[in-house]
Amino acid sequence: GSSESPVTPEQIEELEAILLGADVGVQTTLEIVGKIEDETRGNRFVTSHQVKRLIREELHRILDNSGSAEESGNGERPQVVFVVGVNGVGKTTTIGKLAHLYKSEGKSVSFSASDTFRAAAIEQICIWGERTGCQVIRQEQGSDPAAVLFDAIAASRAQNVDVLIVDTAGRIHTKHNLMQELEKMRRVAAREIEAAPHEIFLVLDATTGQNGLIQAREFLRSSGITGLIVTKLDGTAKGGIIVAITKELSIPIRYIGVGETVEDLLPFDPTVFVETIL
Amino acid sequence: SLSERLQKTLRNLKGEGRVSERHVQESMREIRMALLEADVNFKVVKEFVAGLKTKALGEEVLKSLTPGQQIVKLVRDELVELLGKEPSELEFKKVPPTAVVLVGLQGSGKTTSTGKLARWLSLQGRRPLMVSTDVYRPAALDQLRIIGEALQLPVFESESRDPVQLAREAFTHSRNMGFDVLLVDTAGRLHIDDALMTELEQIRHELSAEEVLLVADAMTGQDAVNSAAEFNRRIHLSGVILTKLDGDARGGAALSIREVTGTPIKFIGVGEKYEALEVFHPDRLAGRILG
Ligand SMILES: Nc1nc2c(ncn2[C@@H]2O[C@H](COP(=O)(O)OP(=O)(O)OP(=O)(O)O)[C@@H](O)[C@H]2O)c(=O)[nH]1
Ligand SMILES: Nc1nc2c(ncn2[C@@H]2O[C@H](COP(=O)(O)OP(=O)(O)OP(=O)(O)O)[C@@H](O)[C@H]2O)c(=O)[nH]1
Ligand SMILES: [Mg+2]
Ligand SMILES: [Mg+2]
């Protein structure tokens, strides 16, 4: 710590344990420590309680506008929602949960089974369709994801469905061809329905470390992201990387996943999130 | 890269002649930052850097004309040592079948890795049988069946939907039909889910499993120590498969997992296709973690 700051090395260590341990990351942790040192400069000493309060305030300052944006419904039908992200983060399961939520709001929902690559991906989303009472538009494994999307938009439009949720294959952001495939799907949607896709949700696994920031940057840059969903927060991981993501990219955090059943989706609440970090 | 950062740090201090304890302290700070940015757990970093500092204050570095390079070499060697020096193989029972159980958190790549291992073993001339005990995830049994069809390798199926019974039936079948290895896919689970961790203990016990492989995602952050330690405590791991290394995650979780469980990393996953499985090389991962 700097020489005039009353924050002791022990307090800094405690602070770092909380923030680093939550995956907030080195850079953001250093910035928060720096801010706390600035705010307490000139004090004779600062209590652990004050340090915690200052961390809480700083985290809230970063996160408090992140959950507030309303989903951009604009009366077009269907609203098209893409769910994207790297492999295994919980996209398909989250789609089941989103459908359940939308239906509880009185909306009709259909799915586009646009993960045509992975073994049993289509079977998996079809089971979520059965569980939630949503039609699934599908083709065979190996078909073109954009072609399935095209069919799904046509079918959803014909049946006046309110929301079409598009399941996509997991993809590592460093794979240029896969990111191009996603961008092609975005163009297909935009061509069919003006302002589509109305939402592109990036799903992040709460256990992810610093790579989560790179994922957010790359997906944002490549095809755009309108919101984040952080899954597996029912585990012991804190998902602190979203602090760095929000700070740098200001993408709204919409929902969190807290389990494997259809009801385990909650709107993001910065207060609850900050308290679990502290 | 770390070596560039260290060279820069030590160049800035060059005016003081030979490298001093202060130079080493500054270098340790750079190394700590690099490891934290690579997702190594902060407690593991603290211990690692403390041990490193002691060695860096030794004769080799202090007398060296190129202390920066000396320190980089020291860090790399220490990392490789920690990660397990040499490749570590699967252990097979003298009397087949050998049961290999794949365990881990949700979505880490267990089912895909089961297929990859089956292909790997088959190419080595062994006869693997796969079985899924994941009766929870939608289409999990379909997933392994489809993988078996794609690989043209057998998957055991039965009417049972009890994971422990499924494991038992598969083991009996593999023994009767002369398979060399039984690969057991399990459902993803949280290490804090006591009921499911107990189920895993029962599956392991049922198979007197030779190999219990933790399948862990290379992009895992600080939490890697928590889940790995608990899986190891409950069911004693024999190896780790680190997946999704075809991404750009630095993979520091590997160091955390190794340090906290002492378990060797045996394989890495480097893609979604079934051929994307490699034997683990500690020196390659050390280079990647250091960046
Ligand atoms: N505990 C917990 N598990 C979750 C959560 N969300 C998803 N999962 C589990 O994570 C695993 C992967 O979920 P999927 O929905 O298949 O993930 P995905 O992103 O669609 O995976 P790919 O399509 O293969 O890239 C499954 O076992 C899910 O049940 C969550 O919020 N909490
Ligand atoms: N890029 C990449 N993807 C991988 C790798 N290993 C697995 N995957 C992908 O990760 C996702 C999850 O793989 P699964 O095999 O379903 O994971 P799991 O651990 O069985 O998931 P649960 O059973 O739900 O816990 C799939 O999309 C796989 O194709 C890898 O090494 N690299
Ligand atoms: Mg999926
Ligand atoms: Mg699985």
JSON list of C-alpha atoms in Angstrom, two decimals, chain A residues 13 16-18 20-23 26-27 30 86-89 117-120 123-124 127-128 131 141 170-175 178 205-211 214-215 218 232 234-238 260, chain B residues 29 32-33 36-39 41-42 46 105-108 112 136-139 142-144 146-147 188-192 196 217 219-223 226-227 244 246-250 270-274:
[
{"chain": "A", "resi": 13, "resn": "GLU", "atom": "CA", "xyz": [-4.16, -8.96, 2.36]},
{"chain": "A", "resi": 16, "resn": "GLU", "atom": "CA", "xyz": [-7.25, -9.22, -1.66]},
{"chain": "A", "resi": 17, "resn": "ALA", "atom": "CA", "xyz": [-8.32, -12.58, -0.25]},
{"chain": "A", "resi": 18, "resn": "ILE", "atom": "CA", "xyz": [-11.96, -11.55, -0.59]},
{"chain": "A", "resi": 20, "resn": "LEU", "atom": "CA", "xyz": [-9.11, -12.25, -5.68]},
{"chain": "A", "resi": 21, "resn": "GLY", "atom": "CA", "xyz": [-10.75, -15.32, -4.20]},
{"chain": "A", "resi": 22, "resn": "ALA", "atom": "CA", "xyz": [-14.04, -14.27, -5.83]},
{"chain": "A", "resi": 23, "resn": "ASP", "atom": "CA", "xyz": [-12.38, -14.08, -9.29]},
{"chain": "A", "resi": 26, "resn": "VAL", "atom": "CA", "xyz": [-5.82, -8.69, -10.31]},
{"chain": "A", "resi": 27, "resn": "GLN", "atom": "CA", "xyz": [-6.39, -5.45, -12.22]},
{"chain": "A", "resi": 30, "resn": "LEU", "atom": "CA", "xyz": [-5.71, -3.31, -7.51]},
{"chain": "A", "resi": 86, "resn": "VAL", "atom": "CA", "xyz": [-18.60, -21.20, -24.81]},
{"chain": "A", "resi": 87, "resn": "ASN", "atom": "CA", "xyz": [-19.05, -24.94, -24.30]},
{"chain": "A", "resi": 88, "resn": "GLY", "atom": "CA", "xyz": [-20.85, -26.38, -21.30]},
{"chain": "A", "resi": 89, "resn": "VAL", "atom": "CA", "xyz": [-21.76, -23.12, -19.54]},
{"chain": "A", "resi": 117, "resn": "PHE", "atom": "CA", "xyz": [-23.41, -30.14, -34.00]},
{"chain": "A", "resi": 118, "resn": "ARG", "atom": "CA", "xyz": [-23.10, -31.76, -30.59]},
{"chain": "A", "resi": 119, "resn": "ALA", "atom": "CA", "xyz": [-24.31, -35.29, -29.82]},
{"chain": "A", "resi": 120, "resn": "ALA", "atom": "CA", "xyz": [-27.91, -35.24, -28.52]},
{"chain": "A", "resi": 123, "resn": "GLU", "atom": "CA", "xyz": [-32.79, -34.31, -28.12]},
{"chain": "A", "resi": 124, "resn": "GLN", "atom": "CA", "xyz": [-31.83, -32.23, -25.08]},
{"chain": "A", "resi": 127, "resn": "ILE", "atom": "CA", "xyz": [-36.97, -32.44, -23.71]},
{"chain": "A", "resi": 128, "resn": "TRP", "atom": "CA", "xyz": [-36.94, -28.87, -22.42]},
{"chain": "A", "resi": 131, "resn": "ARG", "atom": "CA", "xyz": [-41.21, -29.84, -20.07]},
{"chain": "A", "resi": 141, "resn": "GLN", "atom": "CA", "xyz": [-27.88, -33.29, -36.54]},
{"chain": "A", "resi": 170, "resn": "GLY", "atom": "CA", "xyz": [-21.08, -23.97, -27.52]},
{"chain": "A", "resi": 171, "resn": "ARG", "atom": "CA", "xyz": [-18.21, -22.20, -29.24]},
{"chain": "A", "resi": 172, "resn": "ILE", "atom": "CA", "xyz": [-14.73, -21.12, -28.18]},
{"chain": "A", "resi": 173, "resn": "HIS", "atom": "CA", "xyz": [-14.36, -17.45, -29.11]},
{"chain": "A", "resi": 174, "resn": "THR", "atom": "CA", "xyz": [-10.93, -18.02, -30.65]},
{"chain": "A", "resi": 175, "resn": "LYS", "atom": "CA", "xyz": [-12.48, -20.14, -33.39]},
{"chain": "A", "resi": 178, "resn": "LEU", "atom": "CA", "xyz": [-17.61, -20.54, -35.35]},
{"chain": "A", "resi": 205, "resn": "ASP", "atom": "CA", "xyz": [-20.28, -20.05, -15.97]},
{"chain": "A", "resi": 206, "resn": "ALA", "atom": "CA", "xyz": [-19.71, -18.64, -12.46]},
{"chain": "A", "resi": 207, "resn": "THR", "atom": "CA", "xyz": [-16.68, -20.93, -12.05]},
{"chain": "A", "resi": 208, "resn": "THR", "atom": "CA", "xyz": [-14.90, -19.19, -14.95]},
{"chain": "A", "resi": 209, "resn": "GLY", "atom": "CA", "xyz": [-11.82, -17.16, -14.14]},
{"chain": "A", "resi": 210, "resn": "GLN", "atom": "CA", "xyz": [-10.19, -14.35, -16.10]},
{"chain": "A", "resi": 211, "resn": "ASN", "atom": "CA", "xyz": [-11.10, -15.93, -19.42]},
{"chain": "A", "resi": 214, "resn": "ILE", "atom": "CA", "xyz": [-12.03, -12.26, -22.84]},
{"chain": "A", "resi": 215, "resn": "GLN", "atom": "CA", "xyz": [-15.19, -14.21, -23.72]},
{"chain": "A", "resi": 218, "resn": "GLU", "atom": "CA", "xyz": [-14.93, -11.29, -28.08]},
{"chain": "A", "resi": 232, "resn": "LYS", "atom": "CA", "xyz": [-24.01, -22.21, -11.49]},
{"chain": "A", "resi": 234, "resn": "ASP", "atom": "CA", "xyz": [-25.55, -22.36, -6.53]},
{"chain": "A", "resi": 235, "resn": "GLY", "atom": "CA", "xyz": [-22.00, -23.71, -6.27]},
{"chain": "A", "resi": 236, "resn": "THR", "atom": "CA", "xyz": [-19.14, -22.15, -4.29]},
{"chain": "A", "resi": 237, "resn": "ALA", "atom": "CA", "xyz": [-17.80, -19.97, -7.12]},
{"chain": "A", "resi": 238, "resn": "LYS", "atom": "CA", "xyz": [-18.61, -16.28, -6.74]},
{"chain": "A", "resi": 260, "resn": "GLU", "atom": "CA", "xyz": [-30.58, -27.42, -12.74]},
{"chain": "B", "resi": 29, "resn": "ARG", "atom": "CA", "xyz": [5.76, -9.27, -7.64]},
{"chain": "B", "resi": 32, "resn": "ARG", "atom": "CA", "xyz": [2.67, -13.20, -8.60]},
{"chain": "B", "resi": 33, "resn": "MET", "atom": "CA", "xyz": [0.69, -10.94, -10.95]},
{"chain": "B", "resi": 36, "resn": "LEU", "atom": "CA", "xyz": [-2.99, -14.58, -10.62]},
{"chain": "B", "resi": 37, "resn": "GLU", "atom": "CA", "xyz": [-3.88, -13.38, -14.11]},
{"chain": "B", "resi": 38, "resn": "ALA", "atom": "CA", "xyz": [-3.47, -16.99, -15.24]},
{"chain": "B", "resi": 39, "resn": "ASP", "atom": "CA", "xyz": [-6.12, -18.06, -12.68]},
{"chain": "B", "resi": 41, "resn": "ASN", "atom": "CA", "xyz": [-5.49, -19.74, -6.82]},
{"chain": "B", "resi": 42, "resn": "PHE", "atom": "CA", "xyz": [-4.19, -16.81, -4.74]},
{"chain": "B", "resi": 46, "resn": "LYS", "atom": "CA", "xyz": [1.45, -17.09, -2.21]},
{"chain": "B", "resi": 105, "resn": "LEU", "atom": "CA", "xyz": [-18.73, -30.31, -12.01]},
{"chain": "B", "resi": 106, "resn": "GLN", "atom": "CA", "xyz": [-21.53, -29.71, -14.48]},
{"chain": "B", "resi": 107, "resn": "GLY", "atom": "CA", "xyz": [-20.52, -29.07, -18.08]},
{"chain": "B", "resi": 108, "resn": "SER", "atom": "CA", "xyz": [-16.79, -29.74, -17.66]},
{"chain": "B", "resi": 112, "resn": "THR", "atom": "CA", "xyz": [-17.29, -36.06, -24.40]},
{"chain": "B", "resi": 136, "resn": "TYR", "atom": "CA", "xyz": [-30.62, -36.87, -14.48]},
{"chain": "B", "resi": 137, "resn": "ARG", "atom": "CA", "xyz": [-29.54, -34.66, -17.38]},
{"chain": "B", "resi": 138, "resn": "PRO", "atom": "CA", "xyz": [-32.02, -34.54, -20.28]},
{"chain": "B", "resi": 139, "resn": "ALA", "atom": "CA", "xyz": [-30.79, -36.81, -23.09]},
{"chain": "B", "resi": 142, "resn": "ASP", "atom": "CA", "xyz": [-28.79, -40.51, -25.71]},
{"chain": "B", "resi": 143, "resn": "GLN", "atom": "CA", "xyz": [-25.65, -38.42, -25.78]},
{"chain": "B", "resi": 144, "resn": "LEU", "atom": "CA", "xyz": [-23.35, -41.31, -24.86]},
{"chain": "B", "resi": 146, "resn": "ILE", "atom": "CA", "xyz": [-24.76, -41.31, -30.09]},
{"chain": "B", "resi": 147, "resn": "ILE", "atom": "CA", "xyz": [-21.08, -40.94, -29.20]},
{"chain": "B", "resi": 188, "resn": "GLY", "atom": "CA", "xyz": [-22.18, -33.46, -13.32]},
{"chain": "B", "resi": 189, "resn": "ARG", "atom": "CA", "xyz": [-22.58, -32.51, -9.67]},
{"chain": "B", "resi": 190, "resn": "LEU", "atom": "CA", "xyz": [-21.63, -29.83, -7.16]},
{"chain": "B", "resi": 191, "resn": "HIS", "atom": "CA", "xyz": [-18.99, -30.85, -4.61]},
{"chain": "B", "resi": 192, "resn": "ILE", "atom": "CA", "xyz": [-21.30, -29.40, -1.94]},
{"chain": "B", "resi": 196, "resn": "LEU", "atom": "CA", "xyz": [-24.76, -36.80, -5.06]},
{"chain": "B", "resi": 217, "resn": "ASP", "atom": "CA", "xyz": [-12.50, -27.11, -17.27]},
{"chain": "B", "resi": 219, "resn": "MET", "atom": "CA", "xyz": [-11.02, -21.88, -17.76]},
{"chain": "B", "resi": 220, "resn": "THR", "atom": "CA", "xyz": [-11.94, -22.49, -14.11]},
{"chain": "B", "resi": 221, "resn": "GLY", "atom": "CA", "xyz": [-10.83, -19.70, -11.80]},
{"chain": "B", "resi": 222, "resn": "GLN", "atom": "CA", "xyz": [-10.18, -19.52, -8.07]},
{"chain": "B", "resi": 223, "resn": "ASP", "atom": "CA", "xyz": [-12.91, -22.06, -7.24]},
{"chain": "B", "resi": 226, "resn": "ASN", "atom": "CA", "xyz": [-12.61, -25.87, -3.59]},
{"chain": "B", "resi": 227, "resn": "SER", "atom": "CA", "xyz": [-14.20, -28.36, -5.97]},
{"chain": "B", "resi": 244, "resn": "LYS", "atom": "CA", "xyz": [-11.05, -27.01, -23.38]},
{"chain": "B", "resi": 246, "resn": "ASP", "atom": "CA", "xyz": [-8.05, -25.31, -27.32]},
{"chain": "B", "resi": 247, "resn": "GLY", "atom": "CA", "xyz": [-9.41, -22.01, -25.97]},
{"chain": "B", "resi": 248, "resn": "ASP", "atom": "CA", "xyz": [-7.21, -19.19, -24.70]},
{"chain": "B", "resi": 249, "resn": "ALA", "atom": "CA", "xyz": [-7.66, -19.74, -20.97]},
{"chain": "B", "resi": 250, "resn": "ARG", "atom": "CA", "xyz": [-4.20, -19.78, -19.38]},
{"chain": "B", "resi": 270, "resn": "VAL", "atom": "CA", "xyz": [-8.08, -29.81, -27.01]},
{"chain": "B", "resi": 271, "resn": "GLY", "atom": "CA", "xyz": [-11.33, -29.69, -28.96]},
{"chain": "B", "resi": 272, "resn": "GLU", "atom": "CA", "xyz": [-14.84, -31.03, -29.37]},
{"chain": "B", "resi": 273, "resn": "LYS", "atom": "CA", "xyz": [-13.98, -33.89, -31.74]},
{"chain": "B", "resi": 274, "resn": "TYR", "atom": "CA", "xyz": [-13.24, -37.31, -30.28]}
]
